Amino acid sequence: MRFVVYGAGAIGGTVGAQLFRHGHDVTLIARGAHYEAVRDHGLRLDTPDESVTLDIPVVSRPADVKFAPGDVVLLAMKTQDTLAALAELSAAAPPEIVVACAQNGVENERLALRLFPDVYGVCVVLPAAFSEPGVIEAYLAPVTGQLDVGRYPRGDDETARSLAEAFTGATFESQARPDVMRYKYGKLLNNLGNAVEALLGPGDQGKEIVRRAREEGAACLRAAGVDAADVRPLVGRSRPVRGRPRTGGSTYQSLQRGTGAVEVDYLNGEIVLLGREHGVPTPVNELLRRLANRSAREGRGPGRMTAEEFWTALEENTGR
């Protein structure tokens, strides 16, 4: 089983590095300066316990990979980049490959299934950061994170069990789950707070906003008949890396790096979509979606808003 990690940032880089360290055949697909740094100097993985530099094979696009049936492609880019990535992948890879979506949200698997018959969901609970080109930080050790996996849309099979076994042997907690999307919906509820953290910064100042966003999310899932598992975050177990504590999650990091885009349309926006489909009001998630997107477009860094400013904006938008 060869792993092709498509999107070797914080999540993909960490998973790819640990699989490579534990004897698996791994190829990374990275972009730009990150690709060049890994190609020229290797991928450095920093954890609370150690720092290692790994000479992992890396390419800059799927067309440079010599795919074979049985390869496992781990998608690890943000959801807003998935459609374009899948188009490149389908042009380069045979349909017999396995596509496993190690991504937030619940839309990636549907997109992949249009093009590939063997699609798997991976529920990722993994505090990590892409600190600079060629360098990934993972904040848990000796267990790096949790990667539960199952066939999409449902089911348990030998591939799911093999993936779970590979992840477990590479320092992750992992179970093959026939209802993996139930866990990904649970993770989605957790991720509704990502935009709050990005806009207000880490800490308790956005606690009530997060509660309201998740309350709306739970109401939408109930209206849609979606059962969500209780997925516990592991951030509370994180430890400093090279003396630096983890500063924030994926949306926070996107604003911090000035990427120009965030994935809130597929996190808070998923709840807004369900609310519109099922007649459930979602004013908090809609405002979070719009504000986070605006911050990304305008190049604003994280933590530029106060809770009071958010509530004022919500009142102006809703009249309440």
CSV table of N, CA and C in Angstrom, one decimal, residues 130-239:
chain,number,residue,atom,x,y,z
A,130,PHE,N,1.3,24.4,10.1
A,130,PHE,CA,2.3,24.6,9.0
A,130,PHE,C,3.0,25.9,9.3
A,131,SER,N,4.2,25.8,9.9
A,131,SER,CA,4.8,27.0,10.5
A,131,SER,C,5.6,27.7,9.4
A,132,GLU,N,6.2,27.1,8.5
A,132,GLU,CA,7.0,27.7,7.4
A,132,GLU,C,7.3,26.6,6.4
A,133,PRO,N,7.6,27.1,5.2
A,133,PRO,CA,7.9,26.1,4.1
A,133,PRO,C,8.9,25.0,4.6
A,134,GLY,N,8.5,23.7,4.4
A,134,GLY,CA,9.3,22.6,4.8
A,134,GLY,C,9.2,22.2,6.3
A,135,VAL,N,8.4,22.9,7.1
A,135,VAL,CA,8.4,22.6,8.5
A,135,VAL,C,6.9,22.4,9.0
A,136,ILE,N,6.6,21.3,9.6
A,136,ILE,CA,5.3,21.0,10.2
A,136,ILE,C,5.5,20.8,11.7
A,137,GLU,N,4.5,21.4,12.5
A,137,GLU,CA,4.5,21.2,13.9
A,137,GLU,C,3.3,20.4,14.3
A,138,ALA,N,3.5,19.3,15.1
A,138,ALA,CA,2.4,18.5,15.7
A,138,ALA,C,2.5,18.6,17.2
A,139,TYR,N,1.4,18.9,17.9
A,139,TYR,CA,1.4,19.3,19.3
A,139,TYR,C,1.1,18.2,20.3
A,140,LEU,N,0.9,16.9,19.8
A,140,LEU,CA,0.6,15.8,20.7
A,140,LEU,C,1.7,14.8,20.5
A,141,ALA,N,2.1,14.1,21.6
A,141,ALA,CA,3.1,13.0,21.6
A,141,ALA,C,2.9,12.3,22.9
A,142,PRO,N,3.1,10.9,22.9
A,142,PRO,CA,3.6,10.1,21.8
A,142,PRO,C,2.5,9.7,20.8
A,143,VAL,N,1.2,9.9,21.2
A,143,VAL,CA,0.1,9.7,20.2
A,143,VAL,C,0.0,11.0,19.5
A,144,THR,N,0.0,11.0,18.2
A,144,THR,CA,0.0,12.2,17.4
A,144,THR,C,-1.4,12.8,17.2
A,145,GLY,N,-2.4,11.9,17.2
A,145,GLY,CA,-3.8,12.4,17.0
A,145,GLY,C,-4.7,11.2,16.7
A,146,GLN,N,-5.8,11.5,16.2
A,146,GLN,CA,-6.9,10.5,16.0
A,146,GLN,C,-7.3,10.5,14.6
A,147,LEU,N,-7.4,9.4,13.9
A,147,LEU,CA,-7.8,9.3,12.5
A,147,LEU,C,-8.7,8.1,12.3
A,148,ASP,N,-10.0,8.3,12.6
A,148,ASP,CA,-10.9,7.2,12.4
A,148,ASP,C,-11.3,7.2,10.9
A,149,VAL,N,-11.6,6.0,10.4
A,149,VAL,CA,-11.7,5.9,8.9
A,149,VAL,C,-12.9,4.9,8.6
A,150,GLY,N,-13.6,5.2,7.5
A,150,GLY,CA,-14.6,4.3,7.1
A,150,GLY,C,-15.0,4.5,5.6
A,151,ARG,N,-15.5,3.5,5.0
A,151,ARG,CA,-15.9,3.7,3.6
A,151,ARG,C,-17.1,4.7,3.5
A,152,TYR,N,-17.1,5.5,2.4
A,152,TYR,CA,-18.1,6.5,2.2
A,152,TYR,C,-19.1,5.9,1.1
A,153,PRO,N,-20.4,6.1,1.3
A,153,PRO,CA,-21.1,6.8,2.4
A,153,PRO,C,-21.2,6.0,3.7
A,154,ARG,N,-21.0,4.7,3.7
A,154,ARG,CA,-21.1,3.9,4.9
A,154,ARG,C,-20.5,2.6,4.6
A,155,GLY,N,-20.1,1.9,5.7
A,155,GLY,CA,-19.7,0.5,5.5
A,155,GLY,C,-18.3,0.3,6.0
A,156,ASP,N,-18.0,-1.0,6.3
A,156,ASP,CA,-16.7,-1.4,6.8
A,156,ASP,C,-16.2,-2.5,5.8
A,157,ASP,N,-14.9,-2.4,5.5
A,157,ASP,CA,-14.3,-3.3,4.6
A,157,ASP,C,-12.8,-3.5,4.9
A,158,GLU,N,-12.2,-4.3,4.1
A,158,GLU,CA,-10.8,-4.6,4.4
A,158,GLU,C,-9.9,-3.4,4.2
A,159,THR,N,-10.2,-2.6,3.2
A,159,THR,CA,-9.4,-1.3,3.0
A,159,THR,C,-9.5,-0.4,4.2
A,160,ALA,N,-10.7,-0.2,4.8
A,160,ALA,CA,-10.9,0.6,6.0
A,160,ALA,C,-10.1,0.1,7.1
A,161,ARG,N,-10.1,-1.3,7.3
A,161,ARG,CA,-9.4,-1.9,8.4
A,161,ARG,C,-7.9,-1.8,8.2
A,162,SER,N,-7.4,-1.9,6.9
A,162,SER,CA,-6.0,-1.7,6.6
A,162,SER,C,-5.5,-0.3,6.9
A,163,LEU,N,-6.3,0.7,6.5
A,163,LEU,CA,-6.0,2.0,6.8
A,163,LEU,C,-5.9,2.3,8.3
A,164,ALA,N,-6.9,1.8,9.0
A,164,ALA,CA,-6.8,2.0,10.5
A,164,ALA,C,-5.6,1.4,11.1
A,165,GLU,N,-5.2,0.2,10.6
A,165,GLU,CA,-4.1,-0.5,11.1
A,165,GLU,C,-2.8,0.3,10.8
A,166,ALA,N,-2.7,0.8,9.5
A,166,ALA,CA,-1.5,1.6,9.2
A,166,ALA,C,-1.4,2.9,10.0
A,167,PHE,N,-2.6,3.6,10.3
A,167,PHE,CA,-2.5,4.8,11.1
A,167,PHE,C,-2.2,4.4,12.5
A,168,THR,N,-2.7,3.4,13.1
A,168,THR,CA,-2.4,3.0,14.4
A,168,THR,C,-0.9,2.7,14.6
A,169,GLY,N,-0.3,2.0,13.6
A,169,GLY,CA,1.1,1.7,13.7
A,169,GLY,C,2.0,2.9,13.4
A,170,ALA,N,1.4,4.1,13.1
A,170,ALA,CA,2.2,5.3,12.8
A,170,ALA,C,1.9,6.4,13.9
A,171,THR,N,1.6,6.0,15.1
A,171,THR,CA,1.4,6.8,16.3
A,171,THR,C,0.0,7.5,16.4
A,172,PHE,N,-1.0,7.1,15.6
A,172,PHE,CA,-2.3,7.6,15.7
A,172,PHE,C,-3.3,6.7,16.3
A,173,GLU,N,-4.2,7.2,17.0
A,173,GLU,CA,-5.4,6.4,17.4
A,173,GLU,C,-6.3,6.3,16.2
A,174,SER,N,-6.8,5.1,15.9
A,174,SER,CA,-7.6,4.9,14.7
A,174,SER,C,-8.5,3.7,14.8
A,175,GLN,N,-9.7,3.9,14.4
A,175,GLN,CA,-10.7,2.8,14.3
A,175,GLN,C,-11.3,2.8,13.0
A,176,ALA,N,-11.6,1.6,12.5
A,176,ALA,CA,-12.4,1.5,11.3
A,176,ALA,C,-13.9,1.6,11.7
A,177,ARG,N,-14.6,2.6,11.2
A,177,ARG,CA,-16.0,2.9,11.6
A,177,ARG,C,-16.9,2.8,10.4
A,178,PRO,N,-17.9,1.9,10.4
A,178,PRO,CA,-18.8,1.8,9.3
A,178,PRO,C,-19.7,3.1,9.2
A,179,ASP,N,-19.8,3.9,10.2
A,179,ASP,CA,-20.6,5.1,10.2
A,179,ASP,C,-19.7,6.3,10.4
A,180,VAL,N,-18.6,6.3,9.6
A,180,VAL,CA,-17.6,7.4,9.8
A,180,VAL,C,-18.1,8.8,9.6
A,181,MET,N,-19.2,8.9,8.8
A,181,MET,CA,-19.7,10.3,8.6
A,181,MET,C,-20.4,10.8,9.8
A,182,ARG,N,-20.9,9.9,10.6
A,182,ARG,CA,-21.5,10.3,11.9
A,182,ARG,C,-20.4,11.1,12.7
A,183,TYR,N,-19.2,10.6,12.6
A,183,TYR,CA,-18.1,11.2,13.4
A,183,TYR,C,-17.7,12.5,12.7
A,184,LYS,N,-17.7,12.5,11.4
A,184,LYS,CA,-17.3,13.7,10.7
A,184,LYS,C,-18.4,14.9,10.9
A,185,TYR,N,-19.6,14.5,11.1
A,185,TYR,CA,-20.6,15.5,11.4
A,185,TYR,C,-20.4,16.0,12.8
A,186,GLY,N,-20.0,15.1,13.7
A,186,GLY,CA,-19.7,15.5,15.1
A,186,GLY,C,-18.5,16.5,15.1
A,187,LYS,N,-17.5,16.2,14.3
A,187,LYS,CA,-16.3,17.1,14.2
A,187,LYS,C,-16.7,18.4,13.5
A,188,LEU,N,-17.7,18.4,12.6
A,188,LEU,CA,-18.2,19.6,12.0
A,188,LEU,C,-18.7,20.5,13.1
A,189,LEU,N,-19.5,20.0,14.0
A,189,LEU,CA,-20.0,20.9,15.1
A,189,LEU,C,-18.9,21.5,15.9
A,190,ASN,N,-17.8,20.7,16.2
A,190,ASN,CA,-16.7,21.3,16.8
A,190,ASN,C,-16.0,22.4,16.0
A,191,ASN,N,-15.9,22.2,14.7
A,191,ASN,CA,-15.3,23.2,13.8
A,191,ASN,C,-16.0,24.5,13.6
A,192,LEU,N,-17.3,24.5,14.1
A,192,LEU,CA,-18.0,25.8,14.0
A,192,LEU,C,-17.4,26.9,14.8
A,193,GLY,N,-16.6,26.5,15.8
A,193,GLY,CA,-15.9,27.5,16.6
A,193,GLY,C,-14.6,28.0,15.9
A,194,ASN,N,-14.2,27.4,14.8
A,194,ASN,CA,-12.9,27.8,14.2
A,194,ASN,C,-13.0,29.3,13.7
A,195,ALA,N,-14.1,29.7,13.2
A,195,ALA,CA,-14.3,31.1,12.7
A,195,ALA,C,-14.2,32.1,13.9
A,196,VAL,N,-14.8,31.7,15.0
A,196,VAL,CA,-14.8,32.5,16.2
A,196,VAL,C,-13.4,32.7,16.7
A,197,GLU,N,-12.6,31.7,16.7
A,197,GLU,CA,-11.2,31.8,17.2
A,197,GLU,C,-10.4,32.6,16.2
A,198,ALA,N,-10.7,32.5,14.9
A,198,ALA,CA,-9.9,33.3,13.9
A,198,ALA,C,-10.3,34.8,14.0
A,199,LEU,N,-11.5,35.1,14.3
A,199,LEU,CA,-12.0,36.5,14.3
A,199,LEU,C,-11.6,37.2,15.6
A,200,LEU,N,-11.8,36.4,16.8
A,200,LEU,CA,-11.6,37.0,18.1
A,200,LEU,C,-10.3,36.7,18.7
A,201,GLY,N,-9.6,35.6,18.2
A,201,GLY,CA,-8.4,35.1,18.9
A,201,GLY,C,-8.7,34.0,19.9
A,202,PRO,N,-7.7,33.3,20.3
A,202,PRO,CA,-7.9,32.2,21.2
A,202,PRO,C,-8.4,32.8,22.6
A,203,GLY,N,-9.1,31.9,23.4
A,203,GLY,CA,-9.5,32.3,24.7
A,203,GLY,C,-11.0,32.2,24.9
A,204,ASP,N,-11.5,32.7,26.0
A,204,ASP,CA,-12.9,32.5,26.3
A,204,ASP,C,-13.8,33.6,25.9
A,205,GLN,N,-13.2,34.7,25.2
A,205,GLN,CA,-14.1,35.8,24.9
A,205,GLN,C,-15.1,35.5,23.9
A,206,GLY,N,-14.9,34.4,23.1
A,206,GLY,CA,-15.9,34.0,22.1
A,206,GLY,C,-16.7,32.8,22.5
A,207,LYS,N,-16.7,32.5,23.8
A,207,LYS,CA,-17.3,31.2,24.3
A,207,LYS,C,-18.8,31.2,24.0
A,208,GLU,N,-19.5,32.3,24.2
A,208,GLU,CA,-21.0,32.3,24.0
A,208,GLU,C,-21.3,32.3,22.5
A,209,ILE,N,-20.5,32.9,21.7
A,209,ILE,CA,-20.7,32.9,20.2
A,209,ILE,C,-20.5,31.4,19.8
A,210,VAL,N,-19.5,30.7,20.2
A,210,VAL,CA,-19.3,29.3,19.9
A,210,VAL,C,-20.5,28.5,20.3
A,211,ARG,N,-21.0,28.7,21.5
A,211,ARG,CA,-22.2,28.0,22.0
A,211,ARG,C,-23.4,28.2,21.1
A,212,ARG,N,-23.6,29.4,20.7
A,212,ARG,CA,-24.8,29.7,19.8
A,212,ARG,C,-24.6,29.1,18.5
A,213,ALA,N,-23.4,29.1,17.9
A,213,ALA,CA,-23.1,28.6,16.6
A,213,ALA,C,-23.4,27.0,16.6
A,214,ARG,N,-22.9,26.4,17.7
A,214,ARG,CA,-23.1,24.9,17.8
A,214,ARG,C,-24.5,24.6,18.1
A,215,GLU,N,-25.2,25.4,18.8
A,215,GLU,CA,-26.6,25.2,19.1
A,215,GLU,C,-27.4,25.3,17.7
A,216,GLU,N,-27.1,26.2,16.9
A,216,GLU,CA,-27.8,26.3,15.6
A,216,GLU,C,-27.4,25.1,14.8
A,217,GLY,N,-26.1,24.7,14.8
A,217,GLY,CA,-25.7,23.5,14.1
A,217,GLY,C,-26.4,22.2,14.5
A,218,ALA,N,-26.5,22.0,15.8
A,218,ALA,CA,-27.2,20.8,16.3
A,218,ALA,C,-28.7,20.8,15.9
A,219,ALA,N,-29.3,22.0,15.9
A,219,ALA,CA,-30.7,22.1,15.4
A,219,ALA,C,-30.9,21.8,14.0
A,220,CYS,N,-29.9,22.2,13.1
A,220,CYS,CA,-30.0,21.9,11.7
A,220,CYS,C,-29.8,20.4,11.5
A,221,LEU,N,-28.9,19.8,12.2
A,221,LEU,CA,-28.6,18.4,12.0
A,221,LEU,C,-29.9,17.6,12.4
A,222,ARG,N,-30.5,18.0,13.5
A,222,ARG,CA,-31.7,17.3,13.9
A,222,ARG,C,-32.8,17.4,12.8
A,223,ALA,N,-33.0,18.6,12.3
A,223,ALA,CA,-34.0,18.8,11.3
A,223,ALA,C,-33.7,18.0,10.0
A,224,ALA,N,-32.4,17.8,9.7
A,224,ALA,CA,-32.0,17.1,8.5
A,224,ALA,C,-32.0,15.6,8.8
A,225,GLY,N,-32.2,15.1,10.0
A,225,GLY,CA,-32.2,13.7,10.4
A,225,GLY,C,-30.8,13.2,10.4
A,226,VAL,N,-29.8,14.0,10.7
A,226,VAL,CA,-28.4,13.6,10.7
A,226,VAL,C,-28.0,13.3,12.2
A,227,ASP,N,-27.5,12.2,12.4
A,227,ASP,CA,-27.0,11.8,13.8
A,227,ASP,C,-25.5,12.1,13.8
A,228,ALA,N,-25.1,12.9,14.8
A,228,ALA,CA,-23.7,13.3,14.9
A,228,ALA,C,-23.1,12.7,16.2
A,229,ALA,N,-21.9,12.1,16.1
A,229,ALA,CA,-21.3,11.5,17.2
A,229,ALA,C,-20.6,12.6,18.1
A,230,ASP,N,-20.3,12.3,19.3
A,230,ASP,CA,-19.6,13.2,20.2
A,230,ASP,C,-18.1,13.0,19.9
A,231,VAL,N,-17.5,14.0,19.3
A,231,VAL,CA,-16.1,13.9,19.0
A,231,VAL,C,-15.3,14.9,19.9
A,232,ARG,N,-14.5,14.3,20.7
A,232,ARG,CA,-13.8,15.2,21.7
A,232,ARG,C,-12.6,15.8,21.1
A,233,PRO,N,-12.4,17.1,21.2
A,233,PRO,CA,-11.1,17.7,20.7
A,233,PRO,C,-10.0,17.3,21.6
A,234,LEU,N,-8.8,17.3,21.0
A,234,LEU,CA,-7.6,16.9,21.8
A,234,LEU,C,-6.7,18.1,22.1
A,235,VAL,N,-7.2,19.3,21.8
A,235,VAL,CA,-6.3,20.5,22.0
A,235,VAL,C,-5.9,20.6,23.4
A,236,GLY,N,-6.7,20.2,24.4
A,236,GLY,CA,-6.4,20.3,25.8
A,236,GLY,C,-5.2,19.5,26.2
A,237,ARG,N,-4.8,18.5,25.3
A,237,ARG,CA,-3.7,17.6,25.6
A,237,ARG,C,-2.4,18.1,24.9
A,238,SER,N,-2.5,19.2,24.1
A,238,SER,CA,-1.4,19.6,23.4
A,238,SER,C,-0.3,20.2,24.3
A,239,ARG,N,0.9,20.1,23.8
A,239,ARG,CA,2.1,20.6,24.5
A,239,ARG,C,2.9,21.5,23.6
